[in-house]
JSON list of C-alpha atoms in Angstrom, two decimals:
[
{"chain": "Y", "resi": 1, "resn": "LEU", "atom": "CA", "xyz": [10.88, -17.38, -34.89]},
{"chain": "Y", "resi": 2, "resn": "LYS", "atom": "CA", "xyz": [11.32, -16.16, -38.85]},
{"chain": "Y", "resi": 3, "resn": "LYS", "atom": "CA", "xyz": [12.31, -12.55, -38.22]},
{"chain": "Y", "resi": 4, "resn": "PRO", "atom": "CA", "xyz": [15.21, -11.38, -36.27]},
{"chain": "Y", "resi": 5, "resn": "PHE", "atom": "CA", "xyz": [12.80, -8.53, -34.78]},
{"chain": "Y", "resi": 6, "resn": "GLU", "atom": "CA", "xyz": [11.10, -11.41, -33.20]},
{"chain": "Y", "resi": 7, "resn": "ALA", "atom": "CA", "xyz": [13.86, -13.34, -31.58]},
{"chain": "Y", "resi": 8, "resn": "SER", "atom": "CA", "xyz": [15.38, -9.95, -30.10]},
{"chain": "Y", "resi": 9, "resn": "VAL", "atom": "CA", "xyz": [12.08, -9.18, -28.62]},
{"chain": "Y", "resi": 10, "resn": "LEU", "atom": "CA", "xyz": [11.88, -12.49, -27.37]},
{"chain": "Y", "resi": 11, "resn": "LEU", "atom": "CA", "xyz": [15.21, -12.54, -25.74]},
{"chain": "Y", "resi": 12, "resn": "GLU", "atom": "CA", "xyz": [14.28, -9.17, -23.95]},
{"chain": "Y", "resi": 13, "resn": "ALA", "atom": "CA", "xyz": [11.16, -10.46, -22.65]},
{"chain": "Y", "resi": 14, "resn": "ILE", "atom": "CA", "xyz": [13.14, -13.58, -21.08]},
{"chain": "Y", "resi": 15, "resn": "LYS", "atom": "CA", "xyz": [15.81, -11.51, -19.55]},
{"chain": "Y", "resi": 16, "resn": "PRO", "atom": "CA", "xyz": [14.13, -11.06, -16.14]},
{"chain": "Y", "resi": 17, "resn": "LEU", "atom": "CA", "xyz": [13.15, -14.50, -15.87]},
{"chain": "Y", "resi": 18, "resn": "ALA", "atom": "CA", "xyz": [16.86, -15.63, -16.44]},
{"chain": "Y", "resi": 19, "resn": "ALA", "atom": "CA", "xyz": [18.03, -13.31, -14.03]},
{"chain": "Y", "resi": 20, "resn": "ALA", "atom": "CA", "xyz": [15.45, -14.44, -11.21]},
{"chain": "Y", "resi": 21, "resn": "ALA", "atom": "CA", "xyz": [16.41, -18.32, -11.86]},
{"chain": "Y", "resi": 22, "resn": "ALA", "atom": "CA", "xyz": [20.43, -17.28, -11.48]},
{"chain": "Y", "resi": 23, "resn": "ALA", "atom": "CA", "xyz": [19.46, -15.71, -8.23]},
{"chain": "Y", "resi": 24, "resn": "GLU", "atom": "CA", "xyz": [17.52, -18.43, -6.74]},
{"chain": "Y", "resi": 25, "resn": "LYS", "atom": "CA", "xyz": [20.66, -20.87, -7.88]},
{"chain": "Y", "resi": 26, "resn": "GLY", "atom": "CA", "xyz": [23.20, -18.59, -6.06]},
{"chain": "Y", "resi": 27, "resn": "GLU", "atom": "CA", "xyz": [24.63, -17.43, -9.38]},
{"chain": "Y", "resi": 28, "resn": "ASP", "atom": "CA", "xyz": [23.51, -13.89, -8.96]},
{"chain": "Y", "resi": 29, "resn": "LYS", "atom": "CA", "xyz": [23.62, -11.68, -5.82]},
{"chain": "Y", "resi": 30, "resn": "ARG", "atom": "CA", "xyz": [20.28, -9.78, -6.62]},
{"chain": "Y", "resi": 31, "resn": "PRO", "atom": "CA", "xyz": [17.13, -11.10, -5.02]},
{"chain": "Y", "resi": 32, "resn": "PRO", "atom": "CA", "xyz": [14.54, -12.69, -7.01]},
{"chain": "Y", "resi": 33, "resn": "LEU", "atom": "CA", "xyz": [11.63, -10.92, -7.67]},
{"chain": "Y", "resi": 34, "resn": "ARG", "atom": "CA", "xyz": [9.22, -12.71, -5.62]},
{"chain": "Y", "resi": 35, "resn": "SER", "atom": "CA", "xyz": [11.27, -12.13, -2.44]},
{"chain": "Y", "resi": 36, "resn": "PHE", "atom": "CA", "xyz": [12.51, -8.59, -3.24]},
{"chain": "Y", "resi": 37, "resn": "GLY", "atom": "CA", "xyz": [10.75, -6.46, -0.74]},
{"chain": "Y", "resi": 38, "resn": "VAL", "atom": "CA", "xyz": [11.36, -8.93, 2.06]},
{"chain": "Y", "resi": 39, "resn": "ASN", "atom": "CA", "xyz": [14.80, -9.06, 1.46]},
{"chain": "Y", "resi": 40, "resn": "ILE", "atom": "CA", "xyz": [15.50, -5.45, 1.03]},
{"chain": "Y", "resi": 41, "resn": "ALA", "atom": "CA", "xyz": [13.17, -4.53, 4.01]},
{"chain": "Y", "resi": 42, "resn": "SER", "atom": "CA", "xyz": [15.07, -7.05, 6.37]},
{"chain": "Y", "resi": 43, "resn": "GLU", "atom": "CA", "xyz": [18.70, -6.63, 5.13]},
{"chain": "Y", "resi": 44, "resn": "ASN", "atom": "CA", "xyz": [18.86, -2.94, 4.22]},
{"chain": "Y", "resi": 45, "resn": "ARG", "atom": "CA", "xyz": [16.66, -0.97, 6.36]},
{"chain": "Y", "resi": 46, "resn": "PRO", "atom": "CA", "xyz": [18.50, 2.50, 5.87]},
{"chain": "Y", "resi": 47, "resn": "ILE", "atom": "CA", "xyz": [18.03, 2.48, 2.08]},
{"chain": "Y", "resi": 48, "resn": "VAL", "atom": "CA", "xyz": [15.64, 5.36, 1.11]},
{"chain": "Y", "resi": 49, "resn": "ALA", "atom": "CA", "xyz": [12.85, 3.33, -0.61]},
{"chain": "Y", "resi": 50, "resn": "VAL", "atom": "CA", "xyz": [10.60, 6.27, -1.50]},
{"chain": "Y", "resi": 51, "resn": "ILE", "atom": "CA", "xyz": [10.34, 9.97, -1.54]},
{"chain": "Y", "resi": 52, "resn": "ASP", "atom": "CA", "xyz": [7.36, 12.16, -1.76]},
{"chain": "Y", "resi": 53, "resn": "ALA", "atom": "CA", "xyz": [7.79, 14.64, -4.47]},
{"chain": "Y", "resi": 54, "resn": "GLU", "atom": "CA", "xyz": [5.89, 17.52, -3.14]},
{"chain": "Y", "resi": 55, "resn": "SER", "atom": "CA", "xyz": [6.79, 17.46, 0.68]},
{"chain": "Y", "resi": 56, "resn": "GLY", "atom": "CA", "xyz": [10.49, 15.73, 0.42]},
{"chain": "Y", "resi": 57, "resn": "GLU", "atom": "CA", "xyz": [9.67, 13.14, 2.98]},
{"chain": "Y", "resi": 58, "resn": "ALA", "atom": "CA", "xyz": [11.56, 10.15, 2.37]},
{"chain": "Y", "resi": 59, "resn": "LEU", "atom": "CA", "xyz": [11.07, 6.71, 4.11]},
{"chain": "Y", "resi": 60, "resn": "SER", "atom": "CA", "xyz": [13.40, 3.80, 4.14]},
{"chain": "Y", "resi": 61, "resn": "TYR", "atom": "CA", "xyz": [12.24, 0.07, 3.44]},
{"chain": "Y", "resi": 62, "resn": "GLY", "atom": "CA", "xyz": [12.76, -0.47, 7.07]},
{"chain": "Y", "resi": 63, "resn": "GLU", "atom": "CA", "xyz": [10.51, 2.46, 7.89]},
{"chain": "Y", "resi": 64, "resn": "ILE", "atom": "CA", "xyz": [7.64, 1.31, 5.38]},
{"chain": "Y", "resi": 65, "resn": "GLU", "atom": "CA", "xyz": [8.24, -2.18, 6.89]},
{"chain": "Y", "resi": 66, "resn": "ALA", "atom": "CA", "xyz": [7.41, -0.91, 10.32]},
{"chain": "Y", "resi": 67, "resn": "ARG", "atom": "CA", "xyz": [4.74, 1.50, 9.81]},
{"chain": "Y", "resi": 68, "resn": "SER", "atom": "CA", "xyz": [2.78, -1.25, 7.62]},
{"chain": "Y", "resi": 69, "resn": "ASN", "atom": "CA", "xyz": [3.31, -3.82, 10.21]},
{"chain": "Y", "resi": 70, "resn": "MET", "atom": "CA", "xyz": [2.01, -1.54, 12.76]},
{"chain": "Y", "resi": 71, "resn": "LEU", "atom": "CA", "xyz": [-1.05, -0.18, 10.79]},
{"chain": "Y", "resi": 72, "resn": "ALA", "atom": "CA", "xyz": [-1.63, -4.12, 10.11]},
{"chain": "Y", "resi": 73, "resn": "ARG", "atom": "CA", "xyz": [-1.59, -4.83, 13.56]},
{"chain": "Y", "resi": 74, "resn": "VAL", "atom": "CA", "xyz": [-4.20, -2.23, 14.15]},
{"chain": "Y", "resi": 75, "resn": "LEU", "atom": "CA", "xyz": [-6.44, -3.25, 11.30]},
{"chain": "Y", "resi": 76, "resn": "ARG", "atom": "CA", "xyz": [-6.26, -7.14, 12.50]},
{"chain": "Y", "resi": 77, "resn": "ALA", "atom": "CA", "xyz": [-7.18, -5.70, 16.31]},
{"chain": "Y", "resi": 78, "resn": "ARG", "atom": "CA", "xyz": [-10.33, -4.19, 14.55]},
{"chain": "Y", "resi": 79, "resn": "GLY", "atom": "CA", "xyz": [-11.37, -7.42, 13.11]},
{"chain": "Y", "resi": 80, "resn": "ILE", "atom": "CA", "xyz": [-10.23, -6.41, 9.67]},
{"chain": "Y", "resi": 81, "resn": "ALA", "atom": "CA", "xyz": [-9.29, -9.94, 7.85]},
{"chain": "Y", "resi": 82, "resn": "ARG", "atom": "CA", "xyz": [-9.41, -11.97, 4.89]},
{"chain": "Y", "resi": 83, "resn": "GLY", "atom": "CA", "xyz": [-12.47, -11.32, 2.58]},
{"chain": "Y", "resi": 84, "resn": "GLN", "atom": "CA", "xyz": [-12.96, -7.77, 3.77]},
{"chain": "Y", "resi": 85, "resn": "ARG", "atom": "CA", "xyz": [-12.44, -4.49, 1.96]},
{"chain": "Y", "resi": 86, "resn": "VAL", "atom": "CA", "xyz": [-10.84, -1.69, 3.28]},
{"chain": "Y", "resi": 87, "resn": "GLY", "atom": "CA", "xyz": [-11.01, 1.75, 1.42]},
{"chain": "Y", "resi": 88, "resn": "LEU", "atom": "CA", "xyz": [-8.28, 4.18, 1.08]},
{"chain": "Y", "resi": 89, "resn": "CYS", "atom": "CA", "xyz": [-8.91, 7.52, 0.58]},
{"chain": "Y", "resi": 90, "resn": "ILE", "atom": "CA", "xyz": [-5.41, 8.98, 1.00]},
{"chain": "Y", "resi": 91, "resn": "GLU", "atom": "CA", "xyz": [-3.43, 11.24, -1.44]},
{"chain": "Y", "resi": 92, "resn": "ARG", "atom": "CA", "xyz": [-0.66, 9.59, -3.62]},
{"chain": "Y", "resi": 93, "resn": "GLY", "atom": "CA", "xyz": [2.70, 9.41, -1.52]},
{"chain": "Y", "resi": 94, "resn": "PRO", "atom": "CA", "xyz": [4.25, 7.40, 1.12]},
{"chain": "Y", "resi": 95, "resn": "ALA", "atom": "CA", "xyz": [1.16, 7.15, 3.30]},
{"chain": "Y", "resi": 96, "resn": "MET", "atom": "CA", "xyz": [-0.60, 5.52, 0.53]},
{"chain": "Y", "resi": 97, "resn": "LEU", "atom": "CA", "xyz": [2.07, 2.71, -0.19]},
{"chain": "Y", "resi": 98, "resn": "VAL", "atom": "CA", "xyz": [2.26, 2.08, 3.68]},
{"chain": "Y", "resi": 99, "resn": "ALA", "atom": "CA", "xyz": [-1.67, 1.38, 3.87]},
{"chain": "Y", "resi": 100, "resn": "GLN", "atom": "CA", "xyz": [-1.48, -0.52, 1.02]},
{"chain": "Y", "resi": 101, "resn": "LEU", "atom": "CA", "xyz": [0.76, -2.66, 2.20]},
{"chain": "Y", "resi": 102, "resn": "ALA", "atom": "CA", "xyz": [-1.06, -2.85, 5.89]},
{"chain": "Y", "resi": 103, "resn": "VAL", "atom": "CA", "xyz": [-4.34, -3.76, 4.30]},
{"chain": "Y", "resi": 104, "resn": "MET", "atom": "CA", "xyz": [-2.54, -6.74, 2.42]},
{"chain": "Y", "resi": 105, "resn": "LYS", "atom": "CA", "xyz": [-0.78, -7.70, 5.54]},
{"chain": "Y", "resi": 106, "resn": "ALA", "atom": "CA", "xyz": [-3.98, -7.74, 7.53]},
{"chain": "Y", "resi": 107, "resn": "GLY", "atom": "CA", "xyz": [-5.39, -10.07, 4.73]},
{"chain": "Y", "resi": 108, "resn": "ALA", "atom": "CA", "xyz": [-8.13, -7.68, 3.45]},
{"chain": "Y", "resi": 109, "resn": "ALA", "atom": "CA", "xyz": [-8.25, -6.03, -0.03]},
{"chain": "Y", "resi": 110, "resn": "TYR", "atom": "CA", "xyz": [-8.04, -2.30, -0.31]},
{"chain": "Y", "resi": 111, "resn": "VAL", "atom": "CA", "xyz": [-10.53, -0.28, -2.46]},
{"chain": "Y", "resi": 112, "resn": "PRO", "atom": "CA", "xyz": [-8.61, 2.84, -3.56]},
{"chain": "Y", "resi": 113, "resn": "LEU", "atom": "CA", "xyz": [-11.04, 6.11, -3.08]},
{"chain": "Y", "resi": 114, "resn": "ASP", "atom": "CA", "xyz": [-9.55, 8.94, -4.87]},
{"chain": "Y", "resi": 115, "resn": "PRO", "atom": "CA", "xyz": [-9.69, 12.39, -2.56]},
{"chain": "Y", "resi": 116, "resn": "ASP", "atom": "CA", "xyz": [-10.27, 14.54, -5.82]},
{"chain": "Y", "resi": 117, "resn": "TYR", "atom": "CA", "xyz": [-13.59, 12.73, -6.25]},
{"chain": "Y", "resi": 118, "resn": "PRO", "atom": "CA", "xyz": [-16.61, 14.18, -5.62]},
{"chain": "Y", "resi": 119, "resn": "ALA", "atom": "CA", "xyz": [-18.14, 13.30, -2.14]},
{"chain": "Y", "resi": 120, "resn": "GLU", "atom": "CA", "xyz": [-21.09, 11.87, -3.37]},
{"chain": "Y", "resi": 121, "resn": "ARG", "atom": "CA", "xyz": [-19.12, 9.60, -5.73]},
{"chain": "Y", "resi": 122, "resn": "LEU", "atom": "CA", "xyz": [-16.67, 8.25, -2.62]},
{"chain": "Y", "resi": 123, "resn": "ARG", "atom": "CA", "xyz": [-19.91, 7.50, -0.80]},
{"chain": "Y", "resi": 124, "resn": "PHE", "atom": "CA", "xyz": [-21.39, 5.61, -3.19]},
{"chain": "Y", "resi": 125, "resn": "MET", "atom": "CA", "xyz": [-18.17, 3.83, -4.41]},
{"chain": "Y", "resi": 126, "resn": "ALA", "atom": "CA", "xyz": [-17.75, 3.06, -0.31]},
{"chain": "Y", "resi": 127, "resn": "ALA", "atom": "CA", "xyz": [-21.51, 1.75, 0.05]},
{"chain": "Y", "resi": 128, "resn": "ASP", "atom": "CA", "xyz": [-21.28, -0.46, -3.08]},
{"chain": "Y", "resi": 129, "resn": "ALA", "atom": "CA", "xyz": [-17.85, -2.06, -2.07]},
{"chain": "Y", "resi": 130, "resn": "ASP", "atom": "CA", "xyz": [-19.41, -2.79, 1.45]},
{"chain": "Y", "resi": 131, "resn": "LEU", "atom": "CA", "xyz": [-16.28, -1.52, 3.09]},
{"chain": "Y", "resi": 132, "resn": "SER", "atom": "CA", "xyz": [-15.44, -2.89, 6.46]},
{"chain": "Y", "resi": 133, "resn": "ALA", "atom": "CA", "xyz": [-13.30, 0.64, 7.15]},
{"chain": "Y", "resi": 134, "resn": "VAL", "atom": "CA", "xyz": [-11.80, 3.69, 5.27]},
{"chain": "Y", "resi": 135, "resn": "LEU", "atom": "CA", "xyz": [-8.15, 4.96, 6.15]},
{"chain": "Y", "resi": 136, "resn": "THR", "atom": "CA", "xyz": [-7.77, 8.10, 4.99]},
{"chain": "Y", "resi": 137, "resn": "GLN", "atom": "CA", "xyz": [-5.90, 11.42, 5.99]},
{"chain": "Y", "resi": 138, "resn": "ARG", "atom": "CA", "xyz": [-7.07, 14.55, 7.90]},
{"chain": "Y", "resi": 139, "resn": "SER", "atom": "CA", "xyz": [-7.10, 16.50, 4.72]},
{"chain": "Y", "resi": 140, "resn": "ALA", "atom": "CA", "xyz": [-9.25, 14.22, 3.16]},
{"chain": "Y", "resi": 141, "resn": "SER", "atom": "CA", "xyz": [-11.41, 13.10, 6.09]},
{"chain": "Y", "resi": 142, "resn": "ALA", "atom": "CA", "xyz": [-14.26, 16.03, 5.43]},
{"chain": "Y", "resi": 143, "resn": "ILE", "atom": "CA", "xyz": [-14.98, 14.47, 2.47]},
{"chain": "Y", "resi": 144, "resn": "LEU", "atom": "CA", "xyz": [-16.12, 11.09, 4.30]},
{"chain": "Y", "resi": 145, "resn": "ASP", "atom": "CA", "xyz": [-18.63, 12.89, 6.44]},
{"chain": "Y", "resi": 146, "resn": "GLY", "atom": "CA", "xyz": [-21.85, 10.90, 6.50]},
{"chain": "Y", "resi": 147, "resn": "LEU", "atom": "CA", "xyz": [-20.08, 7.64, 5.77]},
{"chain": "Y", "resi": 148, "resn": "ASN", "atom": "CA", "xyz": [-21.41, 4.64, 7.91]},
{"chain": "Y", "resi": 149, "resn": "VAL", "atom": "CA", "xyz": [-18.18, 3.18, 8.12]},
{"chain": "Y", "resi": 150, "resn": "PRO", "atom": "CA", "xyz": [-15.38, 3.41, 10.67]},
{"chain": "Y", "resi": 151, "resn": "VAL", "atom": "CA", "xyz": [-12.56, 5.75, 9.63]},
{"chain": "Y", "resi": 152, "resn": "LEU", "atom": "CA", "xyz": [-9.21, 5.62, 10.77]},
{"chain": "Y", "resi": 153, "resn": "ARG", "atom": "CA", "xyz": [-6.82, 8.46, 9.73]},
{"chain": "Y", "resi": 154, "resn": "VAL", "atom": "CA", "xyz": [-3.35, 7.25, 9.27]},
{"chain": "Y", "resi": 155, "resn": "ASP", "atom": "CA", "xyz": [-1.98, 10.55, 9.79]},
{"chain": "Y", "resi": 156, "resn": "ASP", "atom": "CA", "xyz": [-3.30, 10.68, 13.53]},
{"chain": "Y", "resi": 157, "resn": "GLU", "atom": "CA", "xyz": [0.06, 11.15, 15.76]},
{"chain": "Y", "resi": 158, "resn": "HIS", "atom": "CA", "xyz": [-1.49, 8.46, 18.17]},
{"chain": "Y", "resi": 159, "resn": "LEU", "atom": "CA", "xyz": [-1.66, 6.13, 15.70]},
{"chain": "Y", "resi": 160, "resn": "THR", "atom": "CA", "xyz": [1.70, 6.46, 14.24]},
{"chain": "Y", "resi": 161, "resn": "ALA", "atom": "CA", "xyz": [3.06, 6.30, 17.85]},
{"chain": "Y", "resi": 162, "resn": "GLY", "atom": "CA", "xyz": [1.43, 3.11, 18.03]},
{"chain": "Y", "resi": 163, "resn": "MET", "atom": "CA", "xyz": [-0.79, 4.42, 20.98]},
{"chain": "Y", "resi": 164, "resn": "ILE", "atom": "CA", "xyz": [-4.21, 3.70, 19.52]},
{"chain": "Y", "resi": 165, "resn": "VAL", "atom": "CA", "xyz": [-5.63, 0.41, 18.78]},
{"chain": "Y", "resi": 166, "resn": "GLY", "atom": "CA", "xyz": [-9.14, 1.67, 17.94]},
{"chain": "Y", "resi": 167, "resn": "PHE", "atom": "CA", "xyz": [-10.72, 3.56, 15.14]},
{"chain": "Y", "resi": 168, "resn": "ALA", "atom": "CA", "xyz": [-10.92, 7.23, 15.42]},
{"chain": "Y", "resi": 169, "resn": "LEU", "atom": "CA", "xyz": [-14.61, 7.96, 13.74]},
{"chain": "Y", "resi": 170, "resn": "VAL", "atom": "CA", "xyz": [-14.35, 11.23, 11.48]},
{"chain": "Y", "resi": 171, "resn": "LEU", "atom": "CA", "xyz": [-17.44, 13.31, 12.72]},
{"chain": "Y", "resi": 172, "resn": "ALA", "atom": "CA", "xyz": [-18.14, 16.53, 11.36]}
]
């Protein structure tokens, strides 16, 4: 490195790597980056992880972990697994985070479907992606009318209580 600027940029770039290496050796009490979520969720359940700016809803790491695990079990019970794709037609917020984690825990991939897109565009995207299911909210379910894919509402009170093990088909 010939310029001092280049050296300082390089130093800043490797600081996170050095911190993670120190954490793995036990020299640093912070968890390494690769296990951050697992350690926080299991050791500090009451710590707030996310707050919805619009509704004020706050979820702790433990709540996110519990909700995503429950939804992942529902998805796996319906045959959602590795190699499949699940659409997420959910407004940005804590519910989207829970759904993303649940789909990944089930082993599938998620396909974001923005509820603000035109309905025709969402139908095209769902068909083109060959989705196995779509996770949505009550507020966005109407735009999915005519979709030939099972739709599960993440804000269904029976689902959040863990009482439902199947898909609630959205019918107009």
